[in-house]
mmCIF file of C-alpha atoms in Angstrom:
data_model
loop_
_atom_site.group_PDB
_atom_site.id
_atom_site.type_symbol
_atom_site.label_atom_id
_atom_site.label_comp_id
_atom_site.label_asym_id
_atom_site.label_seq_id
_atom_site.Cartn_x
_atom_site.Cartn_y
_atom_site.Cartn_z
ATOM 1 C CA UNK A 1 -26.274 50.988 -9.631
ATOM 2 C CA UNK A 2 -23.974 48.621 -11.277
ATOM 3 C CA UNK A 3 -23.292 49.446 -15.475
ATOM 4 C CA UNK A 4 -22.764 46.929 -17.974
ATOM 5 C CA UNK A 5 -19.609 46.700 -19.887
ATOM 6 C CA UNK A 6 -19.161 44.594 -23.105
ATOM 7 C CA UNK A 7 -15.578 43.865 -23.828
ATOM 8 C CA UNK A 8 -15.408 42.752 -27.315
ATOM 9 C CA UNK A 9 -12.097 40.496 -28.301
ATOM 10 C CA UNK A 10 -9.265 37.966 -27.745
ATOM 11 C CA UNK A 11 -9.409 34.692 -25.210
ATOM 12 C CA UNK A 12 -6.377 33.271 -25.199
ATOM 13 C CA UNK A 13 -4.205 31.471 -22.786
ATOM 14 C CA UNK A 14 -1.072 33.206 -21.422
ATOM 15 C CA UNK A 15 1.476 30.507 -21.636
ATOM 16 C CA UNK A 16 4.834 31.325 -18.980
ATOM 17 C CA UNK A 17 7.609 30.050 -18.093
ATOM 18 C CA UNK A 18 5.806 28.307 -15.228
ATOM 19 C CA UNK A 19 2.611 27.089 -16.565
ATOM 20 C CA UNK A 20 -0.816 28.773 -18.554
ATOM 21 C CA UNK A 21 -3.399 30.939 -17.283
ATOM 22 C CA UNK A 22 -6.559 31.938 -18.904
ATOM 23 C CA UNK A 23 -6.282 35.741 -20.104
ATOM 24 C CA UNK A 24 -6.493 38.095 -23.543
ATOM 25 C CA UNK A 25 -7.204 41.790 -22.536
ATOM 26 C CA UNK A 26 -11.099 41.319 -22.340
ATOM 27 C CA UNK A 27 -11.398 37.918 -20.155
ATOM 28 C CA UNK A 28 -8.999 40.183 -17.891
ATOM 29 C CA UNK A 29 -11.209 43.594 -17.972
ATOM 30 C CA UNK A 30 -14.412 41.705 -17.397
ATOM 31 C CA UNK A 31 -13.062 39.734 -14.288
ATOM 32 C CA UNK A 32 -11.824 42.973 -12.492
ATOM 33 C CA UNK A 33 -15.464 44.351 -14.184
ATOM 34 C CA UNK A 34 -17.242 41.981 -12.100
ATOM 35 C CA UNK A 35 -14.990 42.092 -9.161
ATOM 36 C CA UNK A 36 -15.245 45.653 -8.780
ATOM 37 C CA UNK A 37 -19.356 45.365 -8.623
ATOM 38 C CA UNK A 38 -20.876 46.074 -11.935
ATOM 39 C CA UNK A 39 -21.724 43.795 -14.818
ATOM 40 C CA UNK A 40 -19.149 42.172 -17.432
ATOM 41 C CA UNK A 41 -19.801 40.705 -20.283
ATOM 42 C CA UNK A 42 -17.639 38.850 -23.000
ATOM 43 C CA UNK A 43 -17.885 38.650 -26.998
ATOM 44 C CA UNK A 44 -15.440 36.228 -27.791
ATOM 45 C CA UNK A 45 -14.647 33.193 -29.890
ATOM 46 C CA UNK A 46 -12.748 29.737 -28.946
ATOM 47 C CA UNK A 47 -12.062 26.603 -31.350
ATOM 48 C CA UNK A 48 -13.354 23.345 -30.728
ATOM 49 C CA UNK A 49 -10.802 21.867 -29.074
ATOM 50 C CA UNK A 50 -9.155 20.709 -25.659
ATOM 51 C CA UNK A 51 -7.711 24.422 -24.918
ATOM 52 C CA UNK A 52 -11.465 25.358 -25.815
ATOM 53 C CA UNK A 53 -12.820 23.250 -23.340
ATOM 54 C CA UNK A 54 -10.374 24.182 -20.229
ATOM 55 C CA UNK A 55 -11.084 27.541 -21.323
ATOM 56 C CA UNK A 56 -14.893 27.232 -20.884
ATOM 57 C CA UNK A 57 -13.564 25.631 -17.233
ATOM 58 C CA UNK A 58 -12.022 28.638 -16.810
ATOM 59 C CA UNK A 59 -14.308 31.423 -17.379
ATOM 60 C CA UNK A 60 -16.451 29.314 -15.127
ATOM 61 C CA UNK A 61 -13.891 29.484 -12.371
ATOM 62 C CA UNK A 62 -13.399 33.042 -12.779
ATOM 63 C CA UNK A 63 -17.468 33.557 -12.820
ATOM 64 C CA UNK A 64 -17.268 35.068 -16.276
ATOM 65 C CA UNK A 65 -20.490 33.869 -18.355
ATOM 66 C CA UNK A 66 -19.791 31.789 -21.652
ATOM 67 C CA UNK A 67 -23.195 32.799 -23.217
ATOM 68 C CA UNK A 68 -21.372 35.357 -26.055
ATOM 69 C CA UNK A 69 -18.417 33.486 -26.433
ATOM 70 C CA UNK A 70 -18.371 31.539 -30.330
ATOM 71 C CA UNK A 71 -17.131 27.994 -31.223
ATOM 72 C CA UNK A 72 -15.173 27.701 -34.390
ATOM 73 C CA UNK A 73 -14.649 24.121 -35.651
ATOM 74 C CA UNK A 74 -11.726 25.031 -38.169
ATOM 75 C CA UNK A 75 -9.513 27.997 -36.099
ATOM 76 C CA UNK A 76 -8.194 26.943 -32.899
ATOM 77 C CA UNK A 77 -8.225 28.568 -29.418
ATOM 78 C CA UNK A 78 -5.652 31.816 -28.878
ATOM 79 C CA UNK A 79 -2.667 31.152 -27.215
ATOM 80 C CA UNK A 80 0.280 33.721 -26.293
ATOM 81 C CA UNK A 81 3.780 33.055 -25.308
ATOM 82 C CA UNK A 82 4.963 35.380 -22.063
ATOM 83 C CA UNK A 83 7.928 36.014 -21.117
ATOM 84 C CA UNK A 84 8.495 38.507 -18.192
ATOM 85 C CA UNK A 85 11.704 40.511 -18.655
ATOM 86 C CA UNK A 86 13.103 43.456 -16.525
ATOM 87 C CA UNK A 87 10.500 44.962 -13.790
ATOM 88 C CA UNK A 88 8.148 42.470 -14.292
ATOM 89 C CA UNK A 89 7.498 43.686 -18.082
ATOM 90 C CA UNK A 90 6.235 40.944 -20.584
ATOM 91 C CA UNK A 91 7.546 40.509 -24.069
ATOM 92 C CA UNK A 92 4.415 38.465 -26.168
ATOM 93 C CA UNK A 93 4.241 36.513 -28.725
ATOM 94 C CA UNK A 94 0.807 35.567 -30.367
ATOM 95 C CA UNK A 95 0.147 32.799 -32.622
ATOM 96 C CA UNK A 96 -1.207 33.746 -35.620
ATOM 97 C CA UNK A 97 -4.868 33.254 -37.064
ATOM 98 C CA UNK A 98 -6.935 31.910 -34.018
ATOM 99 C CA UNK A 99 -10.599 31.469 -33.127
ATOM 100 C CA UNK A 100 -10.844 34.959 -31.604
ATOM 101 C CA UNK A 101 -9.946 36.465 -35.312
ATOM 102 C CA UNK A 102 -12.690 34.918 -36.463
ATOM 103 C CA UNK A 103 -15.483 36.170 -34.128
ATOM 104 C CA UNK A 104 -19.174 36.202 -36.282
ATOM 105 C CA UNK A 105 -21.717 39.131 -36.372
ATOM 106 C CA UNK A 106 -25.064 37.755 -34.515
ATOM 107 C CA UNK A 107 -28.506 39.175 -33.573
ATOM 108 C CA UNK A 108 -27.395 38.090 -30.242
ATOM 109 C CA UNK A 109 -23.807 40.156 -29.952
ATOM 110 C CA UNK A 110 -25.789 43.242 -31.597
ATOM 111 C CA UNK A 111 -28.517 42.935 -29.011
ATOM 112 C CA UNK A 112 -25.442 42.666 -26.297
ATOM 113 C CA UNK A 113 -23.865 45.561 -27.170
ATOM 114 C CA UNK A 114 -27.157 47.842 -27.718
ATOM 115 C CA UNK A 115 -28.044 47.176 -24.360
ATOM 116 C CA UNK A 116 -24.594 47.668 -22.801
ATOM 117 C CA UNK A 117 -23.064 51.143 -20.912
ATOM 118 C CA UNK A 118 -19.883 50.608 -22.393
ATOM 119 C CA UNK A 119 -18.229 48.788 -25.078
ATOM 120 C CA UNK A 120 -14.595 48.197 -24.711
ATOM 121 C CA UNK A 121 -12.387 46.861 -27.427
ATOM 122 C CA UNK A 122 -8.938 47.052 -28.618
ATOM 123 C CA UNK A 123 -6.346 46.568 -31.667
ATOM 124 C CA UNK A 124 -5.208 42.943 -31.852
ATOM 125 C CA UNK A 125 -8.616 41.706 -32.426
ATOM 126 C CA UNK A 126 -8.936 43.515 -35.554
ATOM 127 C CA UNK A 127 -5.719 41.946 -37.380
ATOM 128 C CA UNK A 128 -7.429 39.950 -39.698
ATOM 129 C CA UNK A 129 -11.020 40.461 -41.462
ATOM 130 C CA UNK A 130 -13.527 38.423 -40.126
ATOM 131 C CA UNK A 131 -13.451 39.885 -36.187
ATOM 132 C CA UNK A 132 -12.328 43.392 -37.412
ATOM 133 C CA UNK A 133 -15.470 43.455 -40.001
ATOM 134 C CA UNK A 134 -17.679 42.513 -37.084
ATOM 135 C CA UNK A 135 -16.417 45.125 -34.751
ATOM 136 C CA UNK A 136 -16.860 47.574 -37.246
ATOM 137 C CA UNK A 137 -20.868 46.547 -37.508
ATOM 138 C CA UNK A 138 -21.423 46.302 -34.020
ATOM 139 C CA UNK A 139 -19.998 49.990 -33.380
ATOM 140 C CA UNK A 140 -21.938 51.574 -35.756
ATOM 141 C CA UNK A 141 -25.314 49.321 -35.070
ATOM 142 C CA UNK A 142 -24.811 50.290 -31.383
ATOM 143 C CA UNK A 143 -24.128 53.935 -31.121
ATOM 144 C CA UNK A 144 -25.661 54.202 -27.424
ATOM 145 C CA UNK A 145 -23.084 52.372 -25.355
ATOM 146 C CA UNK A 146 -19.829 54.498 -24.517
ATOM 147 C CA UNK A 147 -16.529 53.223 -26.535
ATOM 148 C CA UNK A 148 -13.505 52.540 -24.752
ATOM 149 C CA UNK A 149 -10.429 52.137 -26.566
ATOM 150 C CA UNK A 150 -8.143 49.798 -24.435
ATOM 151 C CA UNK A 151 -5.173 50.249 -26.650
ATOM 152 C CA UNK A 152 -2.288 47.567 -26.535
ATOM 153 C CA UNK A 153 -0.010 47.684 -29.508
ATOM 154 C CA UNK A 154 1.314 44.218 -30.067
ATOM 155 C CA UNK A 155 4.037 43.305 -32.755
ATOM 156 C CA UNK A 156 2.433 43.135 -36.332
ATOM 157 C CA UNK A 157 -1.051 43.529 -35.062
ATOM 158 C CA UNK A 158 -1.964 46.747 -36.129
ATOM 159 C CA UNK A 159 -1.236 49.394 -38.388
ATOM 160 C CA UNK A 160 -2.661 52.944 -39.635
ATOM 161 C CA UNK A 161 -5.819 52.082 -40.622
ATOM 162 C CA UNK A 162 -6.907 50.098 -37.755
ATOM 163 C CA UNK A 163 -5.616 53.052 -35.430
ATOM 164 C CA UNK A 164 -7.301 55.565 -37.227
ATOM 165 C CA UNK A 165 -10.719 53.746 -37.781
ATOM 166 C CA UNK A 166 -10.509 52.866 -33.604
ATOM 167 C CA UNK A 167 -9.730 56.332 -32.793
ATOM 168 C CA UNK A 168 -12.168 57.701 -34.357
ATOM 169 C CA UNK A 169 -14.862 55.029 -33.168
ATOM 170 C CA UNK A 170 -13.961 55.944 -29.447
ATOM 171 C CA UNK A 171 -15.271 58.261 -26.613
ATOM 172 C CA UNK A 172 -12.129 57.230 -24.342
ATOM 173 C CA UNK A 173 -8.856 56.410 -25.034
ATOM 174 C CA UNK A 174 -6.748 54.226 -22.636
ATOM 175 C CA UNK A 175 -2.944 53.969 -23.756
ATOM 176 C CA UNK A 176 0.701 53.534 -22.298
ATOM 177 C CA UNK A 177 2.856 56.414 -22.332
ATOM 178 C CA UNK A 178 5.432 54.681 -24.439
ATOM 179 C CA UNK A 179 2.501 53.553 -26.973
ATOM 180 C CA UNK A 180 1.205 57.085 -26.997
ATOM 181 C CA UNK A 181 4.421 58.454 -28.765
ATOM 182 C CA UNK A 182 4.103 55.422 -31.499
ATOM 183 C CA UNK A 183 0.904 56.480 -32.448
ATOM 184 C CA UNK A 184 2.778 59.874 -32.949
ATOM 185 C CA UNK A 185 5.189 58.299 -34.983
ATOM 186 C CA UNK A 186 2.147 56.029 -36.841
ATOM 187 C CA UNK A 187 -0.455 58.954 -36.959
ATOM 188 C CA UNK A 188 1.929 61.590 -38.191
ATOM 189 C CA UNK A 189 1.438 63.748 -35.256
ATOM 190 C CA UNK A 190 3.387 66.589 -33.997
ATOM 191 C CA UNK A 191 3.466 67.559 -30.115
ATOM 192 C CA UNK A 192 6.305 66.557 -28.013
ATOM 193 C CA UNK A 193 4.989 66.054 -24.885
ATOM 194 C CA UNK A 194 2.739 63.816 -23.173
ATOM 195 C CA UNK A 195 -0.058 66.226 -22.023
ATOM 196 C CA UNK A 196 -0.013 68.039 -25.056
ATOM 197 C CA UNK A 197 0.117 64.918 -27.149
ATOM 198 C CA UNK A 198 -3.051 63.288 -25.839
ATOM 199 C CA UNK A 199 -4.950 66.701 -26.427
ATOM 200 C CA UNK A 200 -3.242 66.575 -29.955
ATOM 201 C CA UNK A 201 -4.947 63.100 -30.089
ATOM 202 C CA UNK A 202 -8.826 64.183 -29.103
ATOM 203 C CA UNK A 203 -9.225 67.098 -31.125
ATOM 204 C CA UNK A 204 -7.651 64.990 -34.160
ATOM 205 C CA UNK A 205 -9.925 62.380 -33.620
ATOM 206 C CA UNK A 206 -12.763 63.801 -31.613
ATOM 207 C CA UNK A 207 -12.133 61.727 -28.122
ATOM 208 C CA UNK A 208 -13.562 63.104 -24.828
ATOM 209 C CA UNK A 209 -11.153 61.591 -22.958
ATOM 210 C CA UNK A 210 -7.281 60.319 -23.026
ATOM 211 C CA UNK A 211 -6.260 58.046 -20.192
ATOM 212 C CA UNK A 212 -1.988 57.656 -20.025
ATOM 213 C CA UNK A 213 -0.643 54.585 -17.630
ATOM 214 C CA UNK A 214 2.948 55.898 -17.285
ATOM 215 C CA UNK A 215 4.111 53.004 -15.291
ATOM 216 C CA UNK A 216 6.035 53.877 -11.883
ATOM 217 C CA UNK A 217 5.004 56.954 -12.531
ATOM 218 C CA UNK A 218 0.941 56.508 -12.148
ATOM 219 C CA UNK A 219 -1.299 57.917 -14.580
ATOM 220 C CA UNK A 220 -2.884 60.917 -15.868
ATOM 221 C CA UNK A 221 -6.080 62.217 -17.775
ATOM 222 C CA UNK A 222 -6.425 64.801 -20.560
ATOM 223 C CA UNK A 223 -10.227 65.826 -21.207
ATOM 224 C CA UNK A 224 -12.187 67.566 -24.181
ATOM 225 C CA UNK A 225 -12.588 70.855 -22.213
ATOM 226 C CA UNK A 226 -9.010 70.851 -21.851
ATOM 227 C CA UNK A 227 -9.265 69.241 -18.121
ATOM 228 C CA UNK A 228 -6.050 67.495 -16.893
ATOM 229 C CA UNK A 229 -5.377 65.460 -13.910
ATOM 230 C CA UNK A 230 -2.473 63.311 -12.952
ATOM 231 C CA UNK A 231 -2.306 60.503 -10.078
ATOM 232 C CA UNK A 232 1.430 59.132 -9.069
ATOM 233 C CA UNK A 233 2.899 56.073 -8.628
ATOM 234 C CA UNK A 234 2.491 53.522 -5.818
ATOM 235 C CA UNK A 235 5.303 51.841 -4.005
ATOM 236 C CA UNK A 236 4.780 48.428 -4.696
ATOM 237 C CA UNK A 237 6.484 45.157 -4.703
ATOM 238 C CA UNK A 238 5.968 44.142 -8.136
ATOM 239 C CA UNK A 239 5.039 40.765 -9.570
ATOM 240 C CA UNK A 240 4.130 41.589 -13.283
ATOM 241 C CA UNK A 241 2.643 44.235 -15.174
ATOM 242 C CA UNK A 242 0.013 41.271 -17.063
ATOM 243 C CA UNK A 243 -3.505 42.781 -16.586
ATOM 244 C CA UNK A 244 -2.910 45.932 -15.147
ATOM 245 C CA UNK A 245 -3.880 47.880 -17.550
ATOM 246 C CA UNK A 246 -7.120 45.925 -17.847
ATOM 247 C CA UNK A 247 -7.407 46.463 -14.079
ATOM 248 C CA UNK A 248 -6.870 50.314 -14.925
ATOM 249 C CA UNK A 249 -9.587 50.449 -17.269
ATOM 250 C CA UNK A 250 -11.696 48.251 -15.562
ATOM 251 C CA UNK A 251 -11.323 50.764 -12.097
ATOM 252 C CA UNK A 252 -11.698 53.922 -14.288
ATOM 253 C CA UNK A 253 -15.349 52.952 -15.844
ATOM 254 C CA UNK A 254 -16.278 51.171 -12.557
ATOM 255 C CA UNK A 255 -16.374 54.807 -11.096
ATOM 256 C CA UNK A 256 -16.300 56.961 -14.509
ATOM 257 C CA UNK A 257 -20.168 55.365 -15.895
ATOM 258 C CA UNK A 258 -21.346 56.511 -12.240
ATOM 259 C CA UNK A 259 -20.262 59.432 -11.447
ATOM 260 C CA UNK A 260 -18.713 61.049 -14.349
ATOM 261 C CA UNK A 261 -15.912 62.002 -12.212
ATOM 262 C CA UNK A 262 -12.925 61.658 -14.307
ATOM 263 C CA UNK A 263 -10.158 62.808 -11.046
ATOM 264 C CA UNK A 264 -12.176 60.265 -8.615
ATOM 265 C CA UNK A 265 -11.950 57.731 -11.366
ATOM 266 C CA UNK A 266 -8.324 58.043 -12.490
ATOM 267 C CA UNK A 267 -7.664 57.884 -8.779
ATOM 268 C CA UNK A 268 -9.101 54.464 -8.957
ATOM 269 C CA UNK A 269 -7.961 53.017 -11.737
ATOM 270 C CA UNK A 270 -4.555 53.776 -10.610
ATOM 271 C CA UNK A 271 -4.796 52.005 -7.596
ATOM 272 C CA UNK A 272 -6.572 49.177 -9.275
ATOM 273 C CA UNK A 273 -3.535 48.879 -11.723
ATOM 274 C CA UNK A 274 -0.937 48.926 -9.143
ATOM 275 C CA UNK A 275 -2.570 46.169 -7.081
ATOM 276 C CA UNK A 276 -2.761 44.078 -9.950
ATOM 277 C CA UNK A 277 0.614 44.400 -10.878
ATOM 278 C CA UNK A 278 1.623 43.188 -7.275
ATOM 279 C CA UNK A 279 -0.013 39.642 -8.293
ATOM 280 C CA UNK A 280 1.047 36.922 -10.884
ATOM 281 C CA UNK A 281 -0.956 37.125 -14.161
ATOM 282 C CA UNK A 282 -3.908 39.116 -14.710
ATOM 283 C CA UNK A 283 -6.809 37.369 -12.957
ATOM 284 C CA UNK A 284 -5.915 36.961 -9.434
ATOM 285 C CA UNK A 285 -8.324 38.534 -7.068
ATOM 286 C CA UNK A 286 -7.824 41.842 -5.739
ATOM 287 C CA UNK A 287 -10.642 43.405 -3.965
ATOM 288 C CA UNK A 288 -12.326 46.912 -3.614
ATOM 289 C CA UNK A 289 -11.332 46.404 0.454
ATOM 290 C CA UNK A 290 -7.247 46.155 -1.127
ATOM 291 C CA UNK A 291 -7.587 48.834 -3.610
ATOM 292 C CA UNK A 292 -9.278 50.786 -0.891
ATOM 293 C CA UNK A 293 -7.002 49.989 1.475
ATOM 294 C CA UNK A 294 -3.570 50.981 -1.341
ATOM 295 C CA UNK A 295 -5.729 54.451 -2.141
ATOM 296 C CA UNK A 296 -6.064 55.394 1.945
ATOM 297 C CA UNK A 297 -2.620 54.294 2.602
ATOM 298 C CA UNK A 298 -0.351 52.731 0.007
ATOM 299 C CA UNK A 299 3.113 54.657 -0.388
ATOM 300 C CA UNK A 300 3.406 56.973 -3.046
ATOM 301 C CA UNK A 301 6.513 57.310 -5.878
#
């Protein structure tokens, strides 16, 4: 039975060296959401202007409903500078004050949410008042759904407070390895290495479950009852790393909200990530059949 997933946050269009796409962390999670079976849904905001309107093009071309995302007549629509640097990593830069930091508390994104498997949200969103405010009502209005913290640390776009408060809101955590030791260095914590670290970070903050994307070196999950699990690398050819990580956390709750299955899900995800990173930007299609196919026969690290 497919779930529904609510991804609460930032549209924005990736601009590269080679052109735009349509992308922020949630358009990406509920495309792979959707193309992995079960039920996406976005809570966004765009301004009313002509990146708006290709945007709204957009989600339509990626069959992602518009229904929950806002129109703001004074911010305008997010946009983020890419450039991809060494093994396919991007450096970003994000305009400041856009429409999705200004995302409004409804009746209809609290009936969204209440109804909804899983919320996932994320840092950047919550830079400025108006969005963070709003994501702070909807997670305590809706405490059914399960909260998955998609955690991307972007230049001057969080700090201790907003870490703390999302930690602390979350059931699941989903960061890079690298980002896990700066929330050591932000959160004052004190274990050395990476296993030990991410059970460091649920008992702190009371999370069931820390996901780690370590790259080449695939992925691993640290659980409440002290269960650990790791999944390596795949031999890929790379394209860029833009999206994976939604893919990742996409893959993981596609299998996690069914099963509960945390080594069948990380097993997933992994794949998931990997074949994303073998594509250009974050929404081209890779199928169930492909990550299938990578899971059953794809070289390993």
């Amino acid at each position: 039975m497919s779930k529904k997933i609510v991804a609460f946050g930032e549209l924005v269009w990736d601009v590269f060296q080679d052109g735009r796409i349509l992308g922020g962390a949630p358009v990406n999670l509920v495309y792979r959401v959707n193309a992995f079976g079960d039920q996406g849904f976005l809570l966004s905001r765009i301004g009313d202007d002509d990146l708006g309107k290709e945007a709204i093009k957009g989600l339509s071309d990626l069959q992602i409903s518009d229904v929950n995302v806002q129109t703001d007549t004074e911010f305008p629509t997010g946009v983020v500078h890419i450039k991809i640097g060494n093994e396919g990593r991007p450096d970003y830069i994000i305009d400041p004050d856009m429409a999705f930091d200004h995302i409004e508390f409804t009746a209809e994104a609290l009936k969204l949410v209440r109804e909804a498997d899983c919320l996932v949200f994320g840092t950047l969103v919550q830079r400025y008042g108006i969005s963070k405010n709003t994501l702070r009502e909807l997670l305590k209005e809706a405490p059914k759904p399960i909260k998955h913290l998609d955690l991307k640390l972007r230049k001057n776009c969080f700090n201790r407070a907003i870490l703390t408060s999302s930690l602390y809101a979350a059931n699941i955590l989903r960061v890079k390895e690298n980002e896990l030791y700066t929330l050591k260095s932000e959160l004052g914590l004190f274990e050395f290495e990476t296993r030990a670290l991410a059970m460091e970070v649920i008992n702190e903050y009371d999370l069931d479950i820390v996901l780690v994307t370590k790259s080449k070196s695939g992925a691993c999950a640290v659980a409440k009852d002290g269960g650990y699990f790791e999944d390596p690398g795949y031999l890929i050819e790379m394209a860029d790393t833009v999206g994976s990580g939604s893919a990742f956390s996409a893959g993981f709750l596609h299998v996690y909200l069914e099963s509960g299955n945390i080594e069948e899900a990380l097993k997933y995800a992994n794949a998931a990530g990997a074949a994303t990173a073998a594509t250009h930007g974050a929404t081209s299609p890779v199928t169930p059949k492909q990550i299938a196919n990578l899971m059953r026969g794809g070289k390993r690290r």
